[in-house]
Amino acid sequence: MADLRMVRVSKSYGQQEVLQALDLVIPEGEFVVLVGPSGCGKSTLLRMIAGLEEITDGEVFISGKKCNDTPPQKRNIAMVFQSYALFPHLNVRENIAYGPKLRGEDAAAIDRKIGWAAEILNLSPYLDRFPKQLSGGQRQRVAMGRAIVREPSLFLYDEPLSNLDAQLRVQMRTEIKALHNKVGTTSIYVTHDQIEAMTLADRIVVMNAGRIEQIGTPLDLFDKPETVFVAKFIGSPSMNMMPATCTDGMLVLDSGAGSVPVPASYKVAEAGKVLVGIRPEHLDIVPSGGFAFDANIVEQTGTDTYVYGSIGGIDSTVMFRERTAIEDGSSLNVMPRTGHLHLFDVATGGRLPEINA
Ligand SMILES: Nc1ncnc2c1ncn2[C@@H]1O[C@H](COP(=O)(O)OP(=O)(O)O)[C@@H](O)[C@H]1O
Ligand SMILES: [Mg+2]
């Protein structure tokens, strides 16, 4: 196993800088998820760690050794992609054994490894099947089997589940987590799916336009997003966000759709402009006061009720755990639950400091 350290790592393609001076330390055994919108540089970063992409500036250390110029095959890294290239003419056993055979390992050792990998990945009943006789999820497991028999010191995953249907994605997600719990190899997992990030990660790295926005545990990011970007990216449906001005201890929405007291944990200057963030599940219906919410569409999932609408012309969502009788087109008053408002700086998008945080 390995730990990874990146110091001011940058990447440019010609004039275009796609990664800007990233610093990241991943201790041995950790499962880290890189998450961010498409094009923010996740794959590029992963490929630089694997040695498939040149590092423009900065340093990458694996197990304390600088490896900027180490070729990929000398890094002992396994990479799992969304398209998994299995050999169609080889059965599962032969696909998994391919690498060890190529390296000239002896037959008994290879057999042991296949047994071990098949056990961990629940592939034992399928060892004699060919790829075309397997489901998408089983093929993905074979691809992971090929990776783990190499006993890599680092696992890199680049959106490995994005080709699978929704149900299988959830199942494979659990299996990847289970695999990590059993094998414990340091892992870096790239996805644009924040739910995947939340459920898999020991720590999440949120990326935006070639920079790191925030690093933290899933619940850190959810409870204390450091920027508006993280606040909107983590959590589904997204956090509601509205500009407001502090007047006489109240946060008055600039849209005129209502006001709420400045939370005790924040200090906001009189006439200070802020962005007020509130998650859909932290708004309660009240008879009057709070914010005026115009409901457009009500969605019942059976478990939850989502109401999509607007607060003072800004698209907003309210979510209820219990069933409600709200109808499309109705007008409500909603009040943020105490302790759940998030305040951000209008200019920088950074979270405002809290007094007891
Ligand atoms: N080989 C390349 N040459 C030029 N630009 C590239 C190359 N590979 C990636 N890029 C650019 O780098 C940025 C980051 O890409 P990528 O790392 O693939 O993003 P992500 O994986 O987060 O979707 C994008 O703007 C992309 O167009
Ligand atoms: Mg990518």
Short mmCIF file of C-alpha atoms and ligand atoms in Angstrom, two decimals:
data_model
loop_
_atom_site.label_atom_id
_atom_site.label_comp_id
_atom_site.label_asym_id
_atom_site.label_seq_id
_atom_site.Cartn_x
_atom_site.Cartn_y
_atom_site.Cartn_z
CA MET A 1 0.00 0.00 0.00
CA ALA A 2 1.04 3.55 -0.56
CA ASP A 3 0.38 7.09 0.50
CA LEU A 4 0.25 9.92 -1.98
CA ARG A 5 1.35 13.51 -1.76
CA MET A 6 0.89 16.17 -4.40
CA VAL A 7 2.61 19.51 -4.01
CA ARG A 8 1.52 22.45 -6.15
CA VAL A 9 0.72 20.22 -9.10
CA SER A 10 -0.28 22.03 -12.29
CA LYS A 11 -1.15 20.95 -15.79
CA SER A 12 -1.35 22.96 -18.99
CA TYR A 13 -2.18 21.95 -22.51
CA GLY A 14 -0.49 24.67 -24.53
CA GLN A 15 -1.84 27.96 -23.19
CA GLN A 16 -4.76 26.33 -21.40
CA GLU A 17 -4.11 25.70 -17.71
CA VAL A 18 -6.42 22.83 -16.70
CA LEU A 19 -5.07 22.23 -13.17
CA GLN A 20 -3.81 25.03 -10.95
CA ALA A 21 -1.29 24.35 -8.17
CA LEU A 22 -3.14 21.53 -6.41
CA ASP A 23 -2.04 20.34 -2.98
CA LEU A 24 -3.36 17.00 -1.79
CA VAL A 25 -2.19 14.44 0.77
CA ILE A 26 -3.77 10.98 0.88
CA PRO A 27 -2.70 8.71 3.74
CA GLU A 28 -2.20 4.97 3.24
CA GLY A 29 -5.44 2.99 3.06
CA GLU A 30 -7.74 5.94 2.53
CA PHE A 31 -10.57 5.95 -0.02
CA VAL A 32 -10.66 9.42 -1.57
CA VAL A 33 -13.23 10.55 -4.11
CA LEU A 34 -12.52 13.37 -6.57
CA VAL A 35 -15.82 14.92 -7.54
CA GLY A 36 -16.69 17.86 -9.77
CA PRO A 37 -18.49 18.81 -12.96
CA SER A 38 -17.44 17.46 -16.32
CA GLY A 39 -14.28 19.14 -17.63
CA CYS A 40 -12.96 20.31 -14.23
CA GLY A 41 -9.78 18.22 -14.56
CA LYS A 42 -10.52 15.01 -12.60
CA SER A 43 -9.34 12.55 -15.25
CA THR A 44 -6.30 14.65 -16.00
CA LEU A 45 -5.30 14.58 -12.33
CA LEU A 46 -5.83 10.81 -12.12
CA ARG A 47 -3.81 10.24 -15.29
CA MET A 48 -0.96 12.32 -13.89
CA ILE A 49 -0.93 10.15 -10.75
CA ALA A 50 -0.86 7.05 -12.98
CA GLY A 51 2.00 8.49 -15.01
CA LEU A 52 -0.03 8.60 -18.22
CA GLU A 53 0.11 12.38 -18.43
CA GLU A 54 3.11 14.62 -18.00
CA ILE A 55 3.17 16.89 -14.94
CA THR A 56 3.65 20.51 -16.08
CA ASP A 57 4.67 21.83 -12.68
CA GLY A 58 4.84 20.62 -9.05
CA GLU A 59 5.70 17.29 -7.50
CA VAL A 60 3.99 13.94 -6.97
CA PHE A 61 5.24 11.60 -4.25
CA ILE A 62 4.11 7.98 -3.91
CA SER A 63 5.17 6.36 -0.62
CA GLY A 64 7.50 9.30 -0.07
CA LYS A 65 9.32 8.86 -3.38
CA LYS A 66 9.13 11.59 -5.98
CA CYS A 67 7.78 9.98 -9.12
CA ASN A 68 7.20 12.80 -11.62
CA ASP A 69 9.33 10.96 -14.16
CA THR A 70 8.58 7.36 -13.14
CA PRO A 71 6.98 5.46 -16.05
CA PRO A 72 3.46 4.10 -15.42
CA GLN A 73 4.48 0.43 -15.33
CA LYS A 74 6.97 1.17 -12.51
CA ARG A 75 4.37 2.84 -10.26
CA ASN A 76 2.49 -0.32 -9.22
CA ILE A 77 -0.84 1.37 -9.78
CA ALA A 78 -4.03 -0.28 -11.04
CA MET A 79 -6.59 1.75 -12.93
CA VAL A 80 -10.25 0.82 -13.49
CA PHE A 81 -12.11 2.71 -16.23
CA GLN A 82 -15.74 2.97 -17.28
CA SER A 83 -15.05 0.82 -20.34
CA TYR A 84 -13.40 -2.36 -19.18
CA ALA A 85 -11.32 -4.09 -21.81
CA LEU A 86 -11.73 -7.82 -21.16
CA PHE A 87 -10.34 -10.32 -23.63
CA PRO A 88 -13.48 -11.72 -25.33
CA HIS A 89 -11.83 -15.04 -26.26
CA LEU A 90 -10.65 -15.73 -22.68
CA ASN A 91 -12.90 -16.92 -19.88
CA VAL A 92 -13.09 -15.17 -16.51
CA ARG A 93 -10.33 -17.30 -14.98
CA GLU A 94 -8.00 -16.62 -17.92
CA ASN A 95 -8.84 -12.92 -17.98
CA ILE A 96 -7.91 -12.58 -14.32
CA ALA A 97 -4.79 -14.74 -14.75
CA TYR A 98 -3.55 -12.82 -17.78
CA GLY A 99 -1.34 -10.32 -15.94
CA PRO A 100 0.24 -12.73 -13.45
CA LYS A 101 0.94 -15.21 -16.30
CA LEU A 102 2.57 -12.49 -18.36
CA ARG A 103 4.82 -11.71 -15.42
CA GLY A 104 5.79 -15.37 -15.22
CA GLU A 105 4.30 -16.12 -11.81
CA ASP A 106 4.03 -19.83 -11.03
CA ALA A 107 0.80 -21.75 -11.58
CA ALA A 108 0.07 -22.46 -7.90
CA ALA A 109 0.43 -18.80 -6.96
CA ILE A 110 -1.78 -17.74 -9.85
CA ASP A 111 -4.47 -20.24 -8.82
CA ARG A 112 -4.37 -18.94 -5.26
CA LYS A 113 -4.76 -15.37 -6.50
CA ILE A 114 -7.68 -16.25 -8.76
CA GLY A 115 -9.42 -18.02 -5.89
CA TRP A 116 -8.83 -15.04 -3.63
CA ALA A 117 -10.05 -12.45 -6.16
CA ALA A 118 -13.09 -14.55 -7.14
CA GLU A 119 -14.03 -14.93 -3.49
CA ILE A 120 -13.75 -11.22 -2.75
CA LEU A 121 -15.65 -10.20 -5.89
CA ASN A 122 -18.27 -12.99 -5.80
CA LEU A 123 -17.08 -14.36 -9.12
CA SER A 124 -16.45 -17.98 -8.08
CA PRO A 125 -19.49 -19.40 -9.96
CA TYR A 126 -18.53 -17.64 -13.19
CA LEU A 127 -14.87 -18.53 -13.63
CA ASP A 128 -15.49 -20.66 -16.72
CA ARG A 129 -17.76 -18.17 -18.48
CA PHE A 130 -16.74 -15.87 -21.29
CA PRO A 131 -17.30 -12.08 -21.11
CA LYS A 132 -20.30 -12.20 -23.46
CA GLN A 133 -22.01 -14.60 -21.03
CA LEU A 134 -21.78 -12.06 -18.18
CA SER A 135 -23.88 -9.07 -17.15
CA GLY A 136 -22.39 -5.57 -17.19
CA GLY A 137 -21.84 -5.67 -13.45
CA GLN A 138 -20.14 -9.07 -13.59
CA ARG A 139 -17.80 -7.83 -16.34
CA GLN A 140 -16.95 -4.82 -14.25
CA ARG A 141 -16.12 -7.19 -11.38
CA VAL A 142 -13.83 -9.20 -13.65
CA ALA A 143 -12.06 -5.97 -14.58
CA MET A 144 -11.61 -5.27 -10.86
CA GLY A 145 -10.40 -8.85 -10.38
CA ARG A 146 -7.70 -8.26 -12.98
CA ALA A 147 -6.70 -5.15 -11.10
CA ILE A 148 -6.55 -6.66 -7.60
CA VAL A 149 -4.46 -9.73 -8.53
CA ARG A 150 -1.71 -7.28 -9.39
CA GLU A 151 -1.79 -6.32 -5.70
CA PRO A 152 -1.27 -2.67 -6.60
CA SER A 153 -0.20 -0.16 -4.00
CA LEU A 154 -2.74 2.32 -5.36
CA PHE A 155 -6.15 1.88 -7.00
CA LEU A 156 -7.37 4.54 -9.39
CA TYR A 157 -10.96 4.50 -10.62
CA ASP A 158 -12.18 6.83 -13.39
CA GLU A 159 -16.00 6.89 -13.38
CA PRO A 160 -16.10 3.08 -13.42
CA LEU A 161 -19.87 2.87 -13.01
CA SER A 162 -21.12 5.49 -15.44
CA ASN A 163 -21.98 2.92 -18.14
CA LEU A 164 -24.18 0.84 -15.85
CA ASP A 165 -27.90 1.27 -15.27
CA ALA A 166 -29.07 2.95 -12.08
CA GLN A 167 -29.82 -0.17 -10.04
CA LEU A 168 -26.54 -1.87 -10.95
CA ARG A 169 -24.65 1.31 -10.19
CA VAL A 170 -25.94 1.28 -6.63
CA GLN A 171 -25.07 -2.41 -6.26
CA MET A 172 -21.54 -2.01 -7.66
CA ARG A 173 -20.99 1.04 -5.48
CA THR A 174 -21.61 -1.13 -2.43
CA GLU A 175 -19.31 -3.81 -3.82
CA ILE A 176 -16.47 -1.36 -4.41
CA LYS A 177 -16.84 -0.19 -0.84
CA ALA A 178 -16.86 -3.81 0.38
CA LEU A 179 -13.77 -4.55 -1.71
CA HIS A 180 -11.98 -1.63 -0.13
CA ASN A 181 -13.00 -2.77 3.35
CA LYS A 182 -11.51 -6.21 2.64
CA VAL A 183 -8.35 -5.24 0.76
CA GLY A 184 -7.70 -1.78 2.19
CA THR A 185 -5.66 -0.49 -0.74
CA THR A 186 -5.31 3.29 -0.97
CA SER A 187 -7.87 4.33 -3.57
CA ILE A 188 -8.69 7.42 -5.60
CA TYR A 189 -12.08 7.39 -7.25
CA VAL A 190 -13.24 9.94 -9.80
CA THR A 191 -16.92 10.69 -10.36
CA HIS A 192 -19.20 13.56 -11.29
CA ASP A 193 -21.94 11.98 -9.17
CA GLN A 194 -22.15 13.55 -5.73
CA ILE A 195 -24.20 10.65 -4.31
CA GLU A 196 -21.44 8.22 -5.33
CA ALA A 197 -18.94 10.55 -3.70
CA MET A 198 -20.94 10.84 -0.48
CA THR A 199 -21.47 7.09 -0.11
CA LEU A 200 -17.99 5.83 -1.06
CA ALA A 201 -15.55 8.35 0.31
CA ASP A 202 -13.57 8.50 3.51
CA ARG A 203 -12.82 12.00 2.26
CA ILE A 204 -14.11 13.93 -0.72
CA VAL A 205 -12.11 16.38 -2.83
CA VAL A 206 -14.48 18.81 -4.58
CA MET A 207 -12.94 20.21 -7.76
CA ASN A 208 -14.09 23.16 -9.83
CA ALA A 209 -12.39 24.51 -12.96
CA GLY A 210 -8.97 23.01 -12.21
CA ARG A 211 -8.90 23.99 -8.54
CA ILE A 212 -9.76 22.25 -5.28
CA GLU A 213 -12.78 23.91 -3.66
CA GLN A 214 -12.81 21.87 -0.45
CA ILE A 215 -11.51 18.64 1.05
CA GLY A 216 -13.37 16.92 3.85
CA THR A 217 -15.43 13.98 5.04
CA PRO A 218 -18.80 13.62 3.29
CA LEU A 219 -20.68 15.02 6.28
CA ASP A 220 -18.19 17.90 6.73
CA LEU A 221 -18.92 19.00 3.20
CA PHE A 222 -22.64 18.60 3.65
CA ASP A 223 -22.86 20.36 7.01
CA LYS A 224 -20.23 23.06 6.50
CA PRO A 225 -19.67 23.78 2.83
CA GLU A 226 -16.85 26.31 2.59
CA THR A 227 -18.04 27.83 -0.68
CA VAL A 228 -21.26 28.45 -2.60
CA PHE A 229 -20.01 26.01 -5.22
CA VAL A 230 -19.66 23.15 -2.71
CA ALA A 231 -22.98 24.09 -1.08
CA LYS A 232 -24.78 23.77 -4.42
CA PHE A 233 -22.83 20.74 -5.65
CA ILE A 234 -23.18 18.50 -2.58
CA GLY A 235 -26.72 17.51 -1.61
CA SER A 236 -29.73 16.69 -3.75
CA PRO A 237 -31.90 18.59 -4.51
CA SER A 238 -29.43 21.47 -4.38
CA MET A 239 -29.24 24.03 -1.60
CA ASN A 240 -31.46 27.09 -2.16
CA MET A 241 -29.40 30.28 -2.43
CA MET A 242 -30.74 33.84 -2.17
CA PRO A 243 -29.14 37.28 -1.92
CA ALA A 244 -30.09 39.24 1.20
CA THR A 245 -29.16 42.34 3.18
CA CYS A 246 -28.77 42.63 6.94
CA THR A 247 -31.20 45.19 8.34
CA ASP A 248 -31.90 45.58 12.10
CA GLY A 249 -30.69 42.05 12.87
CA MET A 250 -32.80 40.55 10.11
CA LEU A 251 -31.70 39.01 6.82
CA VAL A 252 -34.03 40.67 4.35
CA LEU A 253 -34.21 38.95 0.98
CA ASP A 254 -33.29 41.34 -1.84
CA SER A 255 -36.21 39.91 -3.82
CA GLY A 256 -38.63 41.18 -1.16
CA ALA A 257 -39.91 37.65 -0.52
CA GLY A 258 -39.40 37.81 3.23
CA SER A 259 -36.90 37.96 6.08
CA VAL A 260 -35.52 35.86 8.91
CA PRO A 261 -33.39 36.76 11.95
CA VAL A 262 -29.61 36.66 11.52
CA PRO A 263 -28.59 33.32 13.13
CA ALA A 264 -26.88 33.77 16.50
CA SER A 265 -23.76 31.95 15.27
CA TYR A 266 -23.04 34.55 12.56
CA LYS A 267 -22.04 38.16 12.88
CA VAL A 268 -23.25 40.19 9.91
CA ALA A 269 -22.65 43.94 9.66
CA GLU A 270 -25.68 46.22 9.40
CA ALA A 271 -26.43 46.71 5.67
CA GLY A 272 -24.06 43.81 4.90
CA LYS A 273 -24.89 41.86 1.75
CA VAL A 274 -24.85 38.06 2.00
CA LEU A 275 -25.98 34.96 0.18
CA VAL A 276 -28.39 32.95 2.29
CA GLY A 277 -28.25 29.18 1.73
CA ILE A 278 -30.87 26.75 3.00
CA ARG A 279 -31.32 23.10 2.08
CA PRO A 280 -34.76 22.01 0.79
CA GLU A 281 -35.20 19.63 3.74
CA HIS A 282 -34.56 22.42 6.27
CA LEU A 283 -37.58 24.56 5.40
CA ASP A 284 -40.81 24.13 7.35
CA ILE A 285 -44.25 25.45 6.47
CA VAL A 286 -45.41 28.22 8.81
CA PRO A 287 -48.71 30.13 8.90
CA SER A 288 -46.97 33.46 8.23
CA GLY A 289 -43.54 35.11 8.13
CA GLY A 290 -40.35 33.52 6.85
CA PHE A 291 -40.11 33.36 3.08
CA ALA A 292 -42.97 33.40 0.58
CA PHE A 293 -42.74 30.27 -1.57
CA ASP A 294 -44.74 29.81 -4.77
CA ALA A 295 -45.12 26.11 -5.53
CA ASN A 296 -45.09 25.08 -9.18
CA ILE A 297 -44.72 21.33 -9.23
CA VAL A 298 -45.24 18.76 -6.50
CA GLU A 299 -43.46 15.40 -6.81
CA GLN A 300 -44.29 12.44 -4.59
CA THR A 301 -41.64 9.72 -4.46
CA GLY A 302 -43.52 7.71 -1.85
CA THR A 303 -40.86 8.38 0.78
CA ASP A 304 -40.47 12.12 0.28
CA THR A 305 -42.34 15.03 -1.24
CA TYR A 306 -40.42 17.50 -3.39
CA VAL A 307 -42.01 20.85 -4.13
CA TYR A 308 -40.34 22.87 -6.89
CA GLY A 309 -41.17 26.54 -7.11
CA SER A 310 -39.70 29.96 -6.45
CA ILE A 311 -38.86 32.30 -3.62
CA GLY A 312 -39.01 35.87 -4.94
CA GLY A 313 -38.41 34.71 -8.51
CA ILE A 314 -35.43 32.48 -7.67
CA ASP A 315 -35.92 28.77 -8.43
CA SER A 316 -36.16 27.01 -5.09
CA THR A 317 -37.08 23.61 -3.71
CA VAL A 318 -38.72 22.47 -0.51
CA MET A 319 -38.64 18.86 0.59
CA PHE A 320 -40.75 17.09 3.16
CA ARG A 321 -40.22 13.70 4.72
CA GLU A 322 -43.89 13.36 5.54
CA ARG A 323 -46.70 13.47 2.99
CA THR A 324 -48.29 16.86 2.42
CA ALA A 325 -51.38 18.11 0.68
CA ILE A 326 -49.61 20.95 -1.15
CA GLU A 327 -50.99 21.50 -4.62
CA ASP A 328 -49.32 22.79 -7.77
CA GLY A 329 -49.67 26.56 -7.86
CA SER A 330 -50.23 27.12 -4.13
CA SER A 331 -48.48 29.84 -2.12
CA LEU A 332 -46.86 29.02 1.23
CA ASN A 333 -44.72 30.55 3.90
CA VAL A 334 -41.60 28.60 4.75
CA MET A 335 -39.21 29.08 7.66
CA PRO A 336 -35.60 27.86 7.85
CA ARG A 337 -35.10 25.42 10.70
CA THR A 338 -32.91 26.87 13.47
CA GLY A 339 -29.21 26.18 13.01
CA HIS A 340 -29.49 25.26 9.34
CA LEU A 341 -28.89 28.57 7.55
CA HIS A 342 -25.61 28.90 5.66
CA LEU A 343 -24.28 32.39 4.96
CA PHE A 344 -21.78 33.19 2.20
CA ASP A 345 -19.85 36.23 1.07
CA VAL A 346 -21.47 37.73 -2.03
CA ALA A 347 -18.17 38.74 -3.62
CA THR A 348 -15.97 35.71 -2.93
CA GLY A 349 -18.57 32.96 -2.53
CA GLY A 350 -16.77 31.89 0.67
CA ARG A 351 -18.60 30.79 3.81
CA LEU A 352 -18.86 33.54 6.43
CA PRO A 353 -17.06 32.70 9.67
CA GLU A 354 -19.19 31.41 12.52
CA ILE A 355 -18.66 32.44 16.09
CA ASN A 356 -18.80 28.98 17.70
CA ALA A 357 -17.71 26.93 14.70
N1 LIG B 1 -5.10 15.91 -24.34
C1 LIG B 1 -5.70 17.08 -24.12
N2 LIG B 1 -5.39 18.17 -24.84
C2 LIG B 1 -6.00 19.37 -24.60
N3 LIG B 1 -6.90 19.57 -23.65
C3 LIG B 1 -7.26 18.52 -22.88
C4 LIG B 1 -6.69 17.22 -23.07
N4 LIG B 1 -7.24 16.38 -22.16
C5 LIG B 1 -8.10 17.12 -21.45
N5 LIG B 1 -8.13 18.41 -21.88
C6 LIG B 1 -8.94 19.50 -21.30
O1 LIG B 1 -8.67 19.57 -19.92
C7 LIG B 1 -9.84 19.87 -19.17
C8 LIG B 1 -10.06 18.81 -18.11
O2 LIG B 1 -10.40 17.59 -18.72
P1 LIG B 1 -10.66 16.26 -17.89
O3 LIG B 1 -9.54 16.04 -16.95
O4 LIG B 1 -10.94 15.16 -18.85
O5 LIG B 1 -11.98 16.64 -17.08
P2 LIG B 1 -12.98 15.69 -16.26
O6 LIG B 1 -12.39 14.33 -16.16
O7 LIG B 1 -13.13 16.39 -14.93
O8 LIG B 1 -14.28 15.71 -17.00
C9 LIG B 1 -10.95 19.98 -20.19
O9 LIG B 1 -11.14 21.35 -20.48
C10 LIG B 1 -10.43 19.24 -21.37
O10 LIG B 1 -10.98 19.75 -22.57
MG MG B 2 -13.13 12.47 -16.85
#
